[in-house]
């Protein structure tokens, strides 16, 4: 199975409601789609969102990396030479993890199709269904409480609450949400780097003293502040999950070795795809550190790839793959089925994607 051509496209999908964090506010998903064609007629699909505030990857940067480096690296190669293909992909350009992730998942898609097996089984998995949380955007306390009640009404039993914007309101936000939904729903929170270390400890301990029962806090401090992250981990009653501090497998190992966080968040767009995500998983298994699998604001192609990883690896115990359910429509044909919190993986060969509607092809 030789790669003959790569086509690029763009999709735009409105969100149900604007998505707000301590870093940004977004009203639609704007993704680059990769179609990798082969001499057998098989097509592999990948996808990358421009998440400049987190990965530094803009639409132009993603396209440039693909057109100037990545596509030239893979065209003409045989999918069966998979290890060499992955090594070449990761060496052809520094950084640009979103563009690499898009190509990476398209190649895994083809590799599964080559051997007529779904990717999650190719990775040794047997779990066919996972349960995701849903994100509640940062807003005024009353609005967040209403959004939380709506999510619980829709069947979600785990909410990820965004905090960190105007930190002085964060305890009030969490108090309003907990009072509105009761004690039967799990709450995890994401500060998106919005706190200082001492401030984080104070706020988190206040939340616990008020009985708000926080499952864990995601990235309470700046991504580069590993000492600050460790400070919070050692002094807070609430477990700490490292997100923006972990891009590469090397980042993950550093966090695990220094015990700077209790958990690690894997995102394909941060690490460059499934190939590197598997390295993080292996490190987590060695160090006994549980992982969450997360996503950016992405449509279903890329989140679908993360679903396959989650269904394959038991060290991934937390699921934050709500991107497709935050969208107002689904232009992706095939792949995993997203039924609110319940996600069912596809048993079709590869990643199971059959095509994309409403896509604009790019020259």
CSV table of C-alpha atoms in Angstrom, one decimal:
chain,number,residue,atom,x,y,z
A,1,UNK,CA,0.0,0.0,0.0
A,2,UNK,CA,1.9,3.1,-1.3
A,3,UNK,CA,1.0,6.6,-0.6
A,4,UNK,CA,0.2,8.4,-3.9
A,5,UNK,CA,-1.3,11.7,-2.9
A,6,UNK,CA,-2.3,13.9,0.0
A,7,UNK,CA,-5.3,16.3,-0.2
A,8,UNK,CA,-6.0,19.0,2.3
A,9,UNK,CA,-9.4,20.5,3.2
A,10,UNK,CA,-11.0,22.8,5.7
A,11,UNK,CA,-14.2,22.4,7.7
A,12,UNK,CA,-16.1,24.9,9.8
A,13,UNK,CA,-18.5,23.7,12.4
A,14,UNK,CA,-20.5,26.1,14.7
A,15,UNK,CA,-20.5,25.3,18.4
A,16,UNK,CA,-23.8,24.9,20.3
A,17,UNK,CA,-22.7,27.7,22.6
A,18,UNK,CA,-19.4,29.7,22.8
A,19,UNK,CA,-16.6,27.9,24.5
A,20,UNK,CA,-14.8,30.1,27.1
A,21,UNK,CA,-11.7,29.4,29.2
A,22,UNK,CA,-9.1,31.4,31.0
A,23,UNK,CA,-7.2,31.6,27.7
A,24,UNK,CA,-9.7,32.1,25.0
A,25,UNK,CA,-13.3,32.3,23.7
A,26,UNK,CA,-14.3,30.3,20.6
A,27,UNK,CA,-17.6,30.0,18.7
A,28,UNK,CA,-16.8,27.5,16.0
A,29,UNK,CA,-14.4,24.6,15.2
A,30,UNK,CA,-12.1,25.5,12.3
A,31,UNK,CA,-10.1,22.4,11.4
A,32,UNK,CA,-7.7,21.3,8.6
A,33,UNK,CA,-8.5,17.9,7.2
A,34,UNK,CA,-5.9,15.5,5.7
A,35,UNK,CA,-6.8,12.9,3.2
A,36,UNK,CA,-4.0,10.4,2.4
A,37,UNK,CA,-4.6,8.4,-0.8
A,38,UNK,CA,-2.9,5.2,-1.8
A,39,UNK,CA,-2.5,3.0,-4.8
A,40,UNK,CA,-5.0,0.5,-3.4
A,41,UNK,CA,-7.8,3.0,-3.2
A,42,UNK,CA,-7.7,3.2,0.6
A,43,UNK,CA,-7.9,6.6,2.1
A,44,UNK,CA,-6.7,7.7,5.5
A,45,UNK,CA,-8.1,10.7,7.3
A,46,UNK,CA,-6.6,13.1,9.8
A,47,UNK,CA,-7.5,16.4,11.3
A,48,UNK,CA,-5.9,19.4,13.1
A,49,UNK,CA,-7.4,22.4,14.8
A,50,UNK,CA,-5.5,25.7,15.0
A,51,UNK,CA,-5.2,26.2,18.7
A,52,UNK,CA,-2.6,29.0,18.8
A,53,UNK,CA,-3.2,29.8,22.5
A,54,UNK,CA,-2.1,26.4,23.5
A,55,UNK,CA,0.0,24.7,20.8
A,56,UNK,CA,1.1,27.8,18.9
A,57,UNK,CA,-0.3,26.2,15.7
A,58,UNK,CA,-2.3,28.6,13.5
A,59,UNK,CA,-4.1,27.5,10.3
A,60,UNK,CA,-1.3,28.9,8.2
A,61,UNK,CA,1.3,27.2,10.3
A,62,UNK,CA,-0.5,23.8,10.0
A,63,UNK,CA,-0.9,24.2,6.2
A,64,UNK,CA,2.7,25.3,5.8
A,65,UNK,CA,4.1,22.4,7.8
A,66,UNK,CA,2.0,19.9,5.8
A,67,UNK,CA,2.7,21.4,2.4
A,68,UNK,CA,6.3,22.3,2.8
A,69,UNK,CA,7.6,19.3,4.9
A,70,UNK,CA,5.2,16.6,5.9
A,71,UNK,CA,3.5,15.7,2.6
A,72,UNK,CA,6.8,15.6,0.8
A,73,UNK,CA,8.1,13.2,3.5
A,74,UNK,CA,5.3,10.6,3.2
A,75,UNK,CA,4.3,10.6,-0.5
A,76,UNK,CA,5.8,7.6,-2.3
A,77,UNK,CA,6.4,5.6,0.9
A,78,UNK,CA,4.8,2.2,1.7
A,79,UNK,CA,2.4,2.2,4.7
A,80,UNK,CA,3.7,-1.3,5.6
A,81,UNK,CA,7.1,0.4,6.5
A,82,UNK,CA,5.2,1.9,9.4
A,83,UNK,CA,8.0,2.4,11.9
A,84,UNK,CA,10.2,4.1,9.3
A,85,UNK,CA,7.3,6.2,8.2
A,86,UNK,CA,6.6,7.4,11.8
A,87,UNK,CA,10.3,8.2,12.4
A,88,UNK,CA,10.4,10.2,9.2
A,89,UNK,CA,7.3,12.1,10.1
A,90,UNK,CA,8.6,13.1,13.5
A,91,UNK,CA,12.0,14.2,12.1
A,92,UNK,CA,10.9,16.1,9.1
A,93,UNK,CA,10.2,19.4,11.0
A,94,UNK,CA,10.6,20.5,14.6
A,95,UNK,CA,7.5,21.2,16.6
A,96,UNK,CA,4.3,21.6,14.6
A,97,UNK,CA,2.6,18.9,16.7
A,98,UNK,CA,-0.9,19.5,15.3
A,99,UNK,CA,0.1,19.1,11.7
A,100,UNK,CA,2.1,16.0,12.6
A,101,UNK,CA,-0.9,14.6,14.6
A,102,UNK,CA,-3.2,15.0,11.5
A,103,UNK,CA,-0.8,13.0,9.4
A,104,UNK,CA,0.0,10.5,12.1
A,105,UNK,CA,-3.7,9.5,12.6
A,106,UNK,CA,-4.2,9.3,8.8
A,107,UNK,CA,-1.3,6.9,8.6
A,108,UNK,CA,-2.6,4.8,11.5
A,109,UNK,CA,-6.0,4.8,9.7
A,110,UNK,CA,-4.3,3.3,6.6
A,111,UNK,CA,-2.2,0.8,8.7
A,112,UNK,CA,-5.4,-0.6,10.2
A,113,UNK,CA,-7.1,-0.8,6.8
A,114,UNK,CA,-4.0,-2.6,5.4
A,115,UNK,CA,-4.4,-5.4,8.0
A,116,UNK,CA,-8.2,-5.1,8.1
A,117,UNK,CA,-8.4,-4.4,11.8
A,118,UNK,CA,-9.6,-1.3,13.8
A,119,UNK,CA,-6.8,0.7,15.4
A,120,UNK,CA,-7.9,0.1,19.0
A,121,UNK,CA,-7.5,-3.7,18.4
A,122,UNK,CA,-4.3,-3.1,16.6
A,123,UNK,CA,-3.1,-1.5,19.8
A,124,UNK,CA,-4.3,-4.5,21.9
A,125,UNK,CA,-7.6,-3.1,23.2
A,126,UNK,CA,-10.9,-4.7,23.7
A,127,UNK,CA,-13.0,-1.9,25.4
A,128,UNK,CA,-15.7,-0.8,23.0
A,129,UNK,CA,-17.3,2.0,25.0
A,130,UNK,CA,-16.1,4.9,27.1
A,131,UNK,CA,-17.8,7.6,29.1
A,132,UNK,CA,-16.7,11.2,28.6
A,133,UNK,CA,-17.1,14.3,30.8
A,134,UNK,CA,-18.5,17.5,29.3
A,135,UNK,CA,-17.0,21.0,29.7
A,136,UNK,CA,-18.8,23.9,31.3
A,137,UNK,CA,-17.3,27.2,30.1
A,138,UNK,CA,-16.2,29.9,32.5
A,139,UNK,CA,-18.9,32.5,33.0
A,140,UNK,CA,-20.8,34.2,35.8
A,141,UNK,CA,-21.6,31.7,38.6
A,142,UNK,CA,-25.4,31.7,37.9
A,143,UNK,CA,-24.8,31.0,34.2
A,144,UNK,CA,-22.4,28.2,34.9
A,145,UNK,CA,-24.9,26.7,37.4
A,146,UNK,CA,-27.6,26.7,34.7
A,147,UNK,CA,-25.2,25.1,32.2
A,148,UNK,CA,-24.3,22.4,34.7
A,149,UNK,CA,-27.9,21.6,35.4
A,150,UNK,CA,-28.5,21.2,31.7
A,151,UNK,CA,-25.6,18.9,31.3
A,152,UNK,CA,-26.8,16.7,34.1
A,153,UNK,CA,-30.3,16.7,32.6
A,154,UNK,CA,-28.7,15.4,29.4
A,155,UNK,CA,-27.2,12.4,31.3
A,156,UNK,CA,-23.6,13.5,32.1
A,157,UNK,CA,-22.3,12.3,35.5
A,158,UNK,CA,-19.0,14.0,35.2
A,159,UNK,CA,-18.5,17.8,34.6
A,160,UNK,CA,-15.3,19.6,33.8
A,161,UNK,CA,-15.7,23.1,35.0
A,162,UNK,CA,-13.5,25.9,33.5
A,163,UNK,CA,-12.1,28.3,36.1
A,164,UNK,CA,-9.1,30.6,36.2
A,165,UNK,CA,-10.6,33.7,34.6
A,166,UNK,CA,-11.0,36.3,37.3
A,167,UNK,CA,-9.9,33.8,40.0
A,168,UNK,CA,-11.6,35.8,42.8
A,169,UNK,CA,-14.9,34.4,41.4
A,170,UNK,CA,-13.7,30.7,41.2
A,171,UNK,CA,-14.9,29.5,44.6
A,172,UNK,CA,-18.3,31.2,44.0
A,173,UNK,CA,-18.5,29.5,40.6
A,174,UNK,CA,-17.9,26.1,42.0
A,175,UNK,CA,-20.2,26.7,45.0
A,176,UNK,CA,-23.0,27.7,42.6
A,177,UNK,CA,-22.5,24.7,40.4
A,178,UNK,CA,-22.3,22.2,43.3
A,179,UNK,CA,-25.4,23.6,44.9
A,180,UNK,CA,-27.3,23.4,41.6
A,181,UNK,CA,-26.4,19.8,40.7
A,182,UNK,CA,-26.1,18.2,44.1
A,183,UNK,CA,-23.5,15.7,45.3
A,184,UNK,CA,-24.1,12.7,42.9
A,185,UNK,CA,-22.2,14.3,39.9
A,186,UNK,CA,-18.4,14.4,39.8
A,187,UNK,CA,-16.7,17.7,39.3
A,188,UNK,CA,-13.2,18.2,37.9
A,189,UNK,CA,-11.9,21.7,37.3
A,190,UNK,CA,-9.5,23.2,34.7
A,191,UNK,CA,-7.7,26.5,35.5
A,192,UNK,CA,-5.9,26.6,32.1
A,193,UNK,CA,-2.8,28.1,33.8
A,194,UNK,CA,-4.9,30.8,35.3
A,195,UNK,CA,-3.6,30.8,38.9
A,196,UNK,CA,-0.3,31.5,40.7
A,197,UNK,CA,1.0,28.6,42.8
A,198,UNK,CA,0.2,29.9,46.3
A,199,UNK,CA,-3.1,31.3,45.0
A,200,UNK,CA,-3.9,27.8,43.6
A,201,UNK,CA,-3.3,26.1,47.0
A,202,UNK,CA,-5.4,28.6,48.8
A,203,UNK,CA,-8.4,28.4,46.4
A,204,UNK,CA,-8.3,24.6,46.1
A,205,UNK,CA,-8.2,24.2,49.9
A,206,UNK,CA,-11.0,26.6,50.3
A,207,UNK,CA,-13.1,24.5,47.8
A,208,UNK,CA,-12.4,21.4,49.8
A,209,UNK,CA,-13.2,23.1,53.1
A,210,UNK,CA,-16.5,24.1,51.6
A,211,UNK,CA,-17.2,20.4,50.8
A,212,UNK,CA,-17.3,21.0,47.0
A,213,UNK,CA,-15.6,17.6,46.4
A,214,UNK,CA,-13.3,18.3,43.5
A,215,UNK,CA,-12.1,15.2,41.7
A,216,UNK,CA,-8.9,16.9,40.4
A,217,UNK,CA,-7.6,20.2,39.1
A,218,UNK,CA,-6.1,20.5,35.6
A,219,UNK,CA,-3.1,22.7,35.0
A,220,UNK,CA,-3.5,25.2,37.8
A,221,UNK,CA,-0.3,27.2,37.0
A,222,UNK,CA,1.7,28.3,34.0
A,223,UNK,CA,2.8,25.5,31.7
A,224,UNK,CA,6.6,26.3,32.1
A,225,UNK,CA,6.3,26.5,35.9
A,226,UNK,CA,7.1,22.9,36.8
A,227,UNK,CA,8.3,23.9,40.3
A,228,UNK,CA,5.0,25.8,40.8
A,229,UNK,CA,3.1,22.8,39.6
A,230,UNK,CA,4.9,20.6,42.1
A,231,UNK,CA,4.3,23.2,44.9
A,232,UNK,CA,0.5,22.9,44.3
A,233,UNK,CA,0.7,19.1,44.0
A,234,UNK,CA,2.5,18.8,47.4
A,235,UNK,CA,0.3,21.2,49.3
A,236,UNK,CA,-3.2,20.9,47.9
A,237,UNK,CA,-5.9,18.5,49.1
A,238,UNK,CA,-7.0,18.2,45.5
A,239,UNK,CA,-5.1,16.0,43.0
A,240,UNK,CA,-3.3,17.8,40.2
A,241,UNK,CA,-3.4,16.9,36.5
A,242,UNK,CA,-0.7,18.3,34.2
A,243,UNK,CA,-2.0,19.4,30.8
A,244,UNK,CA,-0.2,22.2,29.0
A,245,UNK,CA,3.0,21.2,30.9
A,246,UNK,CA,3.0,18.0,28.9
A,247,UNK,CA,3.5,18.0,25.2
A,248,UNK,CA,6.2,15.4,24.4
A,249,UNK,CA,7.0,12.0,26.0
A,250,UNK,CA,10.0,13.7,27.5
A,251,UNK,CA,7.8,16.3,29.2
A,252,UNK,CA,5.7,13.5,30.6
A,253,UNK,CA,8.7,11.6,32.0
A,254,UNK,CA,10.0,14.7,33.7
A,255,UNK,CA,6.6,15.3,35.4
A,256,UNK,CA,6.4,11.7,36.5
A,257,UNK,CA,10.0,11.5,37.7
A,258,UNK,CA,9.7,14.7,39.8
A,259,UNK,CA,6.2,13.9,40.9
A,260,UNK,CA,5.2,17.4,39.9
A,261,UNK,CA,1.6,16.2,39.2
A,262,UNK,CA,-0.6,13.3,40.2
A,263,UNK,CA,-1.9,12.7,36.7
A,264,UNK,CA,-1.0,13.5,33.1
A,265,UNK,CA,-3.3,14.6,30.3
A,266,UNK,CA,-2.6,13.2,26.8
A,267,UNK,CA,-3.7,15.2,23.8
A,268,UNK,CA,-2.8,14.1,20.3
A,269,UNK,CA,-2.4,17.8,19.2
A,270,UNK,CA,0.2,18.4,21.9
A,271,UNK,CA,2.3,15.3,21.4
A,272,UNK,CA,2.0,14.9,17.6
A,273,UNK,CA,-0.3,11.9,17.3
A,274,UNK,CA,-0.8,8.3,18.4
A,275,UNK,CA,2.8,7.3,17.9
A,276,UNK,CA,4.1,9.7,20.6
A,277,UNK,CA,0.9,9.3,22.7
A,278,UNK,CA,1.8,5.6,23.0
A,279,UNK,CA,5.2,6.6,24.4
A,280,UNK,CA,3.5,8.7,27.1
A,281,UNK,CA,1.2,5.7,27.9
A,282,UNK,CA,4.2,3.4,28.3
A,283,UNK,CA,5.9,5.9,30.6
A,284,UNK,CA,2.7,6.2,32.7
A,285,UNK,CA,2.5,2.4,33.0
A,286,UNK,CA,6.1,2.3,34.2
A,287,UNK,CA,5.6,5.1,36.8
A,288,UNK,CA,2.1,4.1,37.8
A,289,UNK,CA,0.6,7.5,36.8
A,290,UNK,CA,-3.0,7.5,35.6
A,291,UNK,CA,-3.7,9.4,32.5
A,292,UNK,CA,-6.6,11.4,31.0
A,293,UNK,CA,-7.2,11.5,27.3
A,294,UNK,CA,-8.3,15.0,26.2
A,295,UNK,CA,-8.9,17.0,23.1
A,296,UNK,CA,-8.9,20.6,21.9
A,297,UNK,CA,-12.0,22.1,20.2
A,298,UNK,CA,-12.0,19.5,17.4
A,299,UNK,CA,-14.5,17.8,15.1
A,300,UNK,CA,-14.8,14.0,15.1
A,301,UNK,CA,-11.9,12.8,13.0
A,302,UNK,CA,-9.1,13.6,15.5
A,303,UNK,CA,-11.2,13.0,18.6
A,304,UNK,CA,-12.1,9.6,17.0
A,305,UNK,CA,-8.4,8.7,16.9
A,306,UNK,CA,-8.2,9.5,20.6
A,307,UNK,CA,-11.2,7.3,21.3
A,308,UNK,CA,-9.3,4.3,19.8
A,309,UNK,CA,-6.3,5.0,22.1
A,310,UNK,CA,-8.6,5.3,25.1
A,311,UNK,CA,-10.3,2.0,24.2
A,312,UNK,CA,-6.9,0.3,24.0
A,313,UNK,CA,-5.0,1.4,27.1
A,314,UNK,CA,-6.2,0.9,30.7
A,315,UNK,CA,-3.8,3.4,32.2
A,316,UNK,CA,-6.1,6.0,30.6
A,317,UNK,CA,-8.8,6.2,33.3
A,318,UNK,CA,-10.2,9.7,32.7
A,319,UNK,CA,-12.0,10.7,29.5
A,320,UNK,CA,-12.4,14.3,28.3
A,321,UNK,CA,-13.4,13.8,24.6
A,322,UNK,CA,-16.4,16.1,24.4
A,323,UNK,CA,-15.3,18.0,21.3
A,324,UNK,CA,-17.9,16.5,18.9
A,325,UNK,CA,-20.8,16.9,21.3
A,326,UNK,CA,-20.0,20.6,21.8
A,327,UNK,CA,-20.5,21.0,18.0
A,328,UNK,CA,-23.9,21.9,16.6
A,329,UNK,CA,-23.6,19.4,13.8
A,330,UNK,CA,-21.4,16.5,12.7
A,331,UNK,CA,-20.0,16.6,9.1
A,332,UNK,CA,-17.9,13.5,9.6
A,333,UNK,CA,-19.1,10.2,8.2
A,334,UNK,CA,-18.3,7.0,10.1
A,335,UNK,CA,-16.1,6.7,13.1
A,336,UNK,CA,-17.1,6.5,16.7
A,337,UNK,CA,-20.7,7.2,17.8
A,338,UNK,CA,-21.0,10.1,20.2
A,339,UNK,CA,-24.3,9.7,22.2
A,340,UNK,CA,-23.8,12.5,24.8
A,341,UNK,CA,-21.5,11.0,27.4
A,342,UNK,CA,-21.4,7.6,25.9
A,343,UNK,CA,-18.9,7.0,23.1
A,344,UNK,CA,-18.8,3.7,21.1
A,345,UNK,CA,-15.8,3.0,19.0
A,346,UNK,CA,-16.1,1.8,15.4
A,347,UNK,CA,-15.1,-1.8,14.5
A,348,UNK,CA,-14.4,-0.8,10.9
A,349,UNK,CA,-10.8,-1.3,9.8
A,350,UNK,CA,-8.5,1.6,10.6
A,351,UNK,CA,-10.2,4.5,12.3
A,352,UNK,CA,-13.5,3.9,10.5
A,353,UNK,CA,-13.9,7.3,8.9
A,354,UNK,CA,-15.8,7.2,5.6
A,355,UNK,CA,-15.7,10.8,4.5
A,356,UNK,CA,-16.3,14.4,5.3
A,357,UNK,CA,-19.3,16.5,4.3
A,358,UNK,CA,-19.2,20.3,3.7
A,359,UNK,CA,-15.4,20.3,3.3
A,360,UNK,CA,-13.7,22.9,1.2
A,361,UNK,CA,-10.6,21.4,-0.6
A,362,UNK,CA,-7.5,23.6,-0.5
A,363,UNK,CA,-5.0,24.0,-3.4
